[in-house]
mmCIF file of C-alpha atoms in Angstrom:
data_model
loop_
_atom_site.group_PDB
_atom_site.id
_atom_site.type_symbol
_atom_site.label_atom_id
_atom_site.label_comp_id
_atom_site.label_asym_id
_atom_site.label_seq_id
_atom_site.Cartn_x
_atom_site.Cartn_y
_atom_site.Cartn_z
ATOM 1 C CA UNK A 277 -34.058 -23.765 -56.127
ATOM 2 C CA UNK A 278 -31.805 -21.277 -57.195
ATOM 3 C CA UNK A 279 -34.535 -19.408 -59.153
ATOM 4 C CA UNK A 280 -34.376 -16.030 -56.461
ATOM 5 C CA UNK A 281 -31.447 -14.294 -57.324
ATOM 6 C CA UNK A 282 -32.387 -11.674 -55.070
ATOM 7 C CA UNK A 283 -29.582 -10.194 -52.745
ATOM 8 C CA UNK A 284 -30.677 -11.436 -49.302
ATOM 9 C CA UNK A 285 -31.256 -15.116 -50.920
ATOM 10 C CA UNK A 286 -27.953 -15.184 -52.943
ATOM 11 C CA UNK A 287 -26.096 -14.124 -49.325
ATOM 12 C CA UNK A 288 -28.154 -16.867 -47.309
ATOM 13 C CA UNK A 289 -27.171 -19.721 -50.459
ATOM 14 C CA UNK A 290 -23.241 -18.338 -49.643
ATOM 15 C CA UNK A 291 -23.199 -18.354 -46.434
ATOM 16 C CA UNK A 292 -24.532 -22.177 -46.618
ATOM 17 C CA UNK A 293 -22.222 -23.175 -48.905
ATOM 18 C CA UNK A 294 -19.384 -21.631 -46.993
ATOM 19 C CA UNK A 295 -20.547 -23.449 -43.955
ATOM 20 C CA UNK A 296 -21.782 -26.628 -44.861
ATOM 21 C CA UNK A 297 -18.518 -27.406 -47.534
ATOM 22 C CA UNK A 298 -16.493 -26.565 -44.941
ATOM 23 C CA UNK A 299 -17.802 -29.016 -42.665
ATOM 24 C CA UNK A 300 -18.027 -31.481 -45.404
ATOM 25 C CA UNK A 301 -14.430 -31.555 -46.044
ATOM 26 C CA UNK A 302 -13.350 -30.988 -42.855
ATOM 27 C CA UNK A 303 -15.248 -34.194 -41.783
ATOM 28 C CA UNK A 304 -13.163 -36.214 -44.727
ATOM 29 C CA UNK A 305 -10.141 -35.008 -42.931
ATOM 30 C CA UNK A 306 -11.568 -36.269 -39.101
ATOM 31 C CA UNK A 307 -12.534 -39.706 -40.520
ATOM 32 C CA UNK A 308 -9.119 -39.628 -42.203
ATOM 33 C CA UNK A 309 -7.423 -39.078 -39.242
ATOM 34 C CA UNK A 310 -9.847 -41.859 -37.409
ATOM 35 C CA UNK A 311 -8.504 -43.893 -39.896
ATOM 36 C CA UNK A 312 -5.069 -43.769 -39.621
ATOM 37 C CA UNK A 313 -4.236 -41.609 -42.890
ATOM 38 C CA UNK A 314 -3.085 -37.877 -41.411
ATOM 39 C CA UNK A 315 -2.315 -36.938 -45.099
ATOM 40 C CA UNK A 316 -5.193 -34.031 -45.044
ATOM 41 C CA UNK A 317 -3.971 -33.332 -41.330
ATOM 42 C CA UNK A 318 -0.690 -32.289 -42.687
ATOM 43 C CA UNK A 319 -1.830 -30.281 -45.516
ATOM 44 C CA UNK A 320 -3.858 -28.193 -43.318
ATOM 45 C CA UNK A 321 -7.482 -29.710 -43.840
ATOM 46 C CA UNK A 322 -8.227 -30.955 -40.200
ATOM 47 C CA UNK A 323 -9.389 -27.276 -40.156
ATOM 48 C CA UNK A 324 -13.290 -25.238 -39.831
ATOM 49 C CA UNK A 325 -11.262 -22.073 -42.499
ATOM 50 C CA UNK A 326 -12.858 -21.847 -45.335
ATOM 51 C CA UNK A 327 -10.009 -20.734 -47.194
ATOM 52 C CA UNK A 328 -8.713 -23.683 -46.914
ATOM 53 C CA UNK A 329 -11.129 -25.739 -48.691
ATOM 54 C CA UNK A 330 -13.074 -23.170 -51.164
ATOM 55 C CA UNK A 331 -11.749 -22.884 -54.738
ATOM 56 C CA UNK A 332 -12.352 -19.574 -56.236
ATOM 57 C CA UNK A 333 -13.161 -21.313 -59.728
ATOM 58 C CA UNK A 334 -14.853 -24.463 -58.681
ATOM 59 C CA UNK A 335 -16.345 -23.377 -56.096
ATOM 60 C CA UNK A 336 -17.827 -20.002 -56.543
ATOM 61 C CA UNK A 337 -17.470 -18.896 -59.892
ATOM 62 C CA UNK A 338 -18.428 -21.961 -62.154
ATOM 63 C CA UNK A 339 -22.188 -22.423 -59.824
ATOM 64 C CA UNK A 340 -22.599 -18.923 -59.852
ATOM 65 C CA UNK A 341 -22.228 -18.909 -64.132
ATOM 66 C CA UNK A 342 -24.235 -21.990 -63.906
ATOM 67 C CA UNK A 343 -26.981 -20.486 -62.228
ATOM 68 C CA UNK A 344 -27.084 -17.058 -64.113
ATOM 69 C CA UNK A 345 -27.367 -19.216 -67.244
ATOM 70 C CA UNK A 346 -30.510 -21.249 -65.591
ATOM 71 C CA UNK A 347 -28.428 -24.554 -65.572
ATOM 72 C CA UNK A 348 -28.177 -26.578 -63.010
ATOM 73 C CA UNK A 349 -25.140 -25.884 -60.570
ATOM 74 C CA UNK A 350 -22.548 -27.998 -59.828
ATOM 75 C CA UNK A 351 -20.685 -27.806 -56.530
ATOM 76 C CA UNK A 352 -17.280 -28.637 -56.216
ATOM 77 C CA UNK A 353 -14.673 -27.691 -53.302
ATOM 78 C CA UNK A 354 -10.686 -28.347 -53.051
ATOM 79 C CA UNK A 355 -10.787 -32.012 -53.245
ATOM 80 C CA UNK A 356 -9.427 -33.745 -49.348
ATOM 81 C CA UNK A 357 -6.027 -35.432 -49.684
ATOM 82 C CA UNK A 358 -5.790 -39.119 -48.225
ATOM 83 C CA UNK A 359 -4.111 -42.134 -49.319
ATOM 84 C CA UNK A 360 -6.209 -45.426 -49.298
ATOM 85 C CA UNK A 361 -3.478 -47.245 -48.623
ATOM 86 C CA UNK A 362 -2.575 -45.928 -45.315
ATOM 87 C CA UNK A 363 -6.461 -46.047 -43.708
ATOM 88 C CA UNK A 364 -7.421 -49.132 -41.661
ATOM 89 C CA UNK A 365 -9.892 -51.470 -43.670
ATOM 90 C CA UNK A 366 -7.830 -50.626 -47.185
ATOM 91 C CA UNK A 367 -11.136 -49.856 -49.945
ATOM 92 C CA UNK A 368 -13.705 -49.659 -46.883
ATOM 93 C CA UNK A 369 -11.816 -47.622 -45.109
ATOM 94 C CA UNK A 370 -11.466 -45.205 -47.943
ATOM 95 C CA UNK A 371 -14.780 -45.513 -48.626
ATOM 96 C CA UNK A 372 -16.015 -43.977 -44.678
ATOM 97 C CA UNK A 373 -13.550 -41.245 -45.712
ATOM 98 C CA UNK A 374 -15.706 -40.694 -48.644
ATOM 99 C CA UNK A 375 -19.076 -40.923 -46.665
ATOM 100 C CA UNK A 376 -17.984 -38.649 -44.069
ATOM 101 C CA UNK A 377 -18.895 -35.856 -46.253
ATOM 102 C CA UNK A 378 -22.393 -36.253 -47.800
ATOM 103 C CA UNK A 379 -23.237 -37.757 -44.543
ATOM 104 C CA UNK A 380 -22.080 -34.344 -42.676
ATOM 105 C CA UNK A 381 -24.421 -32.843 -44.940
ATOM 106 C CA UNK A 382 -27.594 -34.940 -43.967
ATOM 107 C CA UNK A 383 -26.716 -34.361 -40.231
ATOM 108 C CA UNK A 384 -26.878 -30.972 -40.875
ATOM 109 C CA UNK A 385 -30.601 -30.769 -43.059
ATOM 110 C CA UNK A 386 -31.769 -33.062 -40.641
ATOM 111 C CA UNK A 387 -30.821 -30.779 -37.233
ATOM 112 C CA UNK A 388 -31.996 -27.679 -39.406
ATOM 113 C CA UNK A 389 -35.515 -29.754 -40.136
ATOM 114 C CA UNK A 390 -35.436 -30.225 -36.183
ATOM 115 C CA UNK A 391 -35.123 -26.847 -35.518
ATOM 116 C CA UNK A 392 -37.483 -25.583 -37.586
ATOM 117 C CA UNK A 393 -39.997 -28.308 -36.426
ATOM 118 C CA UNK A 394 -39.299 -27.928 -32.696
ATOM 119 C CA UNK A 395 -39.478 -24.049 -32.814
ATOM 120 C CA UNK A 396 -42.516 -23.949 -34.857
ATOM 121 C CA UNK A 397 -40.719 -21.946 -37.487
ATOM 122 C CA UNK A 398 -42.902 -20.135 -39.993
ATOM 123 C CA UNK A 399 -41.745 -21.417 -43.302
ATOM 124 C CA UNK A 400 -42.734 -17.852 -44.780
ATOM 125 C CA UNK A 401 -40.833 -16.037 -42.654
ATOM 126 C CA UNK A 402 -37.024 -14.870 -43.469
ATOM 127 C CA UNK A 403 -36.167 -17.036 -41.399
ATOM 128 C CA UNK A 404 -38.050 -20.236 -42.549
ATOM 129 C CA UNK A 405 -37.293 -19.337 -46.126
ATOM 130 C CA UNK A 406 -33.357 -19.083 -44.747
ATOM 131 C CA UNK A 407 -33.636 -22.753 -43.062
ATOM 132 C CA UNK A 408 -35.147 -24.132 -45.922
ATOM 133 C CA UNK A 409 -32.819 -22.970 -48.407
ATOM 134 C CA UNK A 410 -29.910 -24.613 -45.848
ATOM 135 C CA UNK A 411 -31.585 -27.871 -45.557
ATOM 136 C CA UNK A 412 -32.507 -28.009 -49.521
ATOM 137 C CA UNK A 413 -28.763 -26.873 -50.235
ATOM 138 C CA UNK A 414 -27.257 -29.400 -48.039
ATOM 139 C CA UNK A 415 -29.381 -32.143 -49.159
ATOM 140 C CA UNK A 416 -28.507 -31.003 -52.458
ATOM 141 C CA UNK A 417 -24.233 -31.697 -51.180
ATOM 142 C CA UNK A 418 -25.319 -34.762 -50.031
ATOM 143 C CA UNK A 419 -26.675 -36.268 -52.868
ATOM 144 C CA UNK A 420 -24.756 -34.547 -55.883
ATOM 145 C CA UNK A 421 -21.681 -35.982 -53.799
ATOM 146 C CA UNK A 422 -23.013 -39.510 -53.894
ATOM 147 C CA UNK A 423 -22.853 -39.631 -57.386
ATOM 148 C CA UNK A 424 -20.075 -42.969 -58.374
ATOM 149 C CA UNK A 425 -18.325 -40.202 -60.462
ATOM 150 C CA UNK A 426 -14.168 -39.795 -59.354
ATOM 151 C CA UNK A 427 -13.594 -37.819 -57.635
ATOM 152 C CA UNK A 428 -16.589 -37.151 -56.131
ATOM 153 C CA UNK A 429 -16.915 -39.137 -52.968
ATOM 154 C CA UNK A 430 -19.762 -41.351 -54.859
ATOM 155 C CA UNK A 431 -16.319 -43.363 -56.317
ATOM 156 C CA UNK A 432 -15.099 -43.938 -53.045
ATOM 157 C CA UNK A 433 -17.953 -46.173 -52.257
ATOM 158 C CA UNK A 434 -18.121 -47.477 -55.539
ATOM 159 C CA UNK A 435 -13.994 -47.781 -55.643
ATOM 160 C CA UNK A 436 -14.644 -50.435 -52.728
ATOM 161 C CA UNK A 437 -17.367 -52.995 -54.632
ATOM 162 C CA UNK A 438 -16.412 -52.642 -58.313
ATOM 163 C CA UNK A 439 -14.307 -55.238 -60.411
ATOM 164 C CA UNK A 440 -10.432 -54.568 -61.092
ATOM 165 C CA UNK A 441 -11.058 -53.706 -64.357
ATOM 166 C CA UNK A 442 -13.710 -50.829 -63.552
ATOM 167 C CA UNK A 443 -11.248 -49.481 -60.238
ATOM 168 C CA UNK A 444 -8.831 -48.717 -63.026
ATOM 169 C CA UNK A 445 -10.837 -47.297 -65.584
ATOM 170 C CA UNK A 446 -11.931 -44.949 -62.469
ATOM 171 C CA UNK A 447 -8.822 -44.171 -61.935
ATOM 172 C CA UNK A 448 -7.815 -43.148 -65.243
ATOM 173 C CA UNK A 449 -10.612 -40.798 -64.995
ATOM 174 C CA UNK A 450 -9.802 -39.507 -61.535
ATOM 175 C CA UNK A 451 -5.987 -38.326 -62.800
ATOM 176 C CA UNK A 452 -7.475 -37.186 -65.948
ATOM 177 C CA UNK A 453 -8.086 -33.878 -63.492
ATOM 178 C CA UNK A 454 -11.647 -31.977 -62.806
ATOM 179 C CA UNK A 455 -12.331 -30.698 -66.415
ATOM 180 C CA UNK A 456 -13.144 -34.356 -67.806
ATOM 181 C CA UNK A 457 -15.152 -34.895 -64.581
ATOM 182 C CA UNK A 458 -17.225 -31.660 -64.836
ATOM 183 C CA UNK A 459 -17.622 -31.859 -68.758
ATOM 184 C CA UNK A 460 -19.034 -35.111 -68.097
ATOM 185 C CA UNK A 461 -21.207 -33.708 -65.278
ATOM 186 C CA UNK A 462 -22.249 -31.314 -67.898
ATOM 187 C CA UNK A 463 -22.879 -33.248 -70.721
ATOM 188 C CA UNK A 464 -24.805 -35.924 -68.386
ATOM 189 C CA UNK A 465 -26.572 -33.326 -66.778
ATOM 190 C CA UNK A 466 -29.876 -33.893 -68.261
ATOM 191 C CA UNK A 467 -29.928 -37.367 -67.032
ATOM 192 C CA UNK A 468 -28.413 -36.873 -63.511
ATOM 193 C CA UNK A 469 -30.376 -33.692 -63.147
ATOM 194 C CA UNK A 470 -33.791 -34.943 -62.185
ATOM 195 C CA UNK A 471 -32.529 -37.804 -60.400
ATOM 196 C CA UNK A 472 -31.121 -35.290 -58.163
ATOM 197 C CA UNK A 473 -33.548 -32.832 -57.947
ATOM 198 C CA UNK A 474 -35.887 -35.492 -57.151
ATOM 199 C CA UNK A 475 -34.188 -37.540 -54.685
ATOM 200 C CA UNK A 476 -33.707 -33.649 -53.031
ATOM 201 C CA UNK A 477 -37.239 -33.279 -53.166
ATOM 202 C CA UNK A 478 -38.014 -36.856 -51.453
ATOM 203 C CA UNK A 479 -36.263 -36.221 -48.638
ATOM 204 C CA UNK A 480 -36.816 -32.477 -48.135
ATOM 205 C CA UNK A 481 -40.751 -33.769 -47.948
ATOM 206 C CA UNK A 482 -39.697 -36.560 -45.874
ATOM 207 C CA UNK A 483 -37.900 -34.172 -43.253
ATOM 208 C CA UNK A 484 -40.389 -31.458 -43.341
ATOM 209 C CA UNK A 485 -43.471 -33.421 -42.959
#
């Protein structure tokens, strides 16, 4: 992935991201709101805009240097406001809020899969190529988000099982702000990498076949 840096492929991977982020953090705010917590609700996030969740730094610019520079990309959108203390089930609850979002994601590959199974979609066609590159990209959301790394939504499910000791040490590193959390990403990158790419893989193959 992310080897075509062709225009028509670089619009379909921008148009993905704008859709499928939006969705995923819209879908923190819903569960949110399900929840109990309408935190995100009043700061505007119960909303499909992508303005409102798309950081012009995170979000565009530091992938897009990523990729030029043959690294692997990493993903990150305006982080959802909640507070774990006001959504039913205290740490479980929080951690559904974190779900909601990776698990948007895999609802979405998985309906793309359909359709391109159902229609009998030439995957060497523009518009096979396009679906794949949506499924791939939002399995991609799914599992980089997963990873137990604050803030990514990972933590949240890890926030709810781990030892005192271990919550706070996460949460030092959660209000230590995104550069520790993507210098880490970057300096772990050749160990997360291929765990990534090949849990991707696995389940691209398992959809598509």
């Amino acid at each position: 992935m992310f080897s075509d840096l062709s225009f028509n492929y670089l619009l379909v991977v921008i148009a993905t991201m704008v859709i499928s982020i939006s969705l995923h953090e819209m879908m923190h705010s819903v569960a949110a709101r399900l929840l109990g917590d309408t935190t995100a609700e009043d700061a505007g996030r119960l909303t499909l805009n992508p303005l409102k969740h798309i950081d012009l730094m995170l979000t565009i610019v530091l992938p897009a240097v990523l990729i030029l520079l043959h690294l692997p990309p990493i993903f990150i959108a305006k982080p959802v406001p909640f507070d774990p203390r006001s959504v039913r089930y205290g740490e479980y609850g929080a951690a559904l809020v974190g779900l909601a979002g990776p698990v948007t994601n895999l609802v979405l590959a998985i309906v793309g899969a359909l359709a391109v199974r159902i229609g009998g979609i030439d995957m060497f066609s523009g518009v096979g190529q396009a679906a794949g590159i949506f499924i791939e990209i939002n399995l991609l959301l799914c599992v980089f988000n997963l990873i137990p790394l604050p803030p990514l939504d990972g933590s949240r499910l890890l926030y709810a099982v781990a030892p005192e000791p271990l919550q706070r040490l996460m949460y030092q590193l959660e209000t230590a702000g995104f550069a520790v959390t993507i210098l880490l990403l970057l300096v772990l990158s050749p160990f997360i990498s291929p765990i990534v790419s090949n849990v991707v893989s696995n389940l691209y193959a398992i959809l598509m076949h």
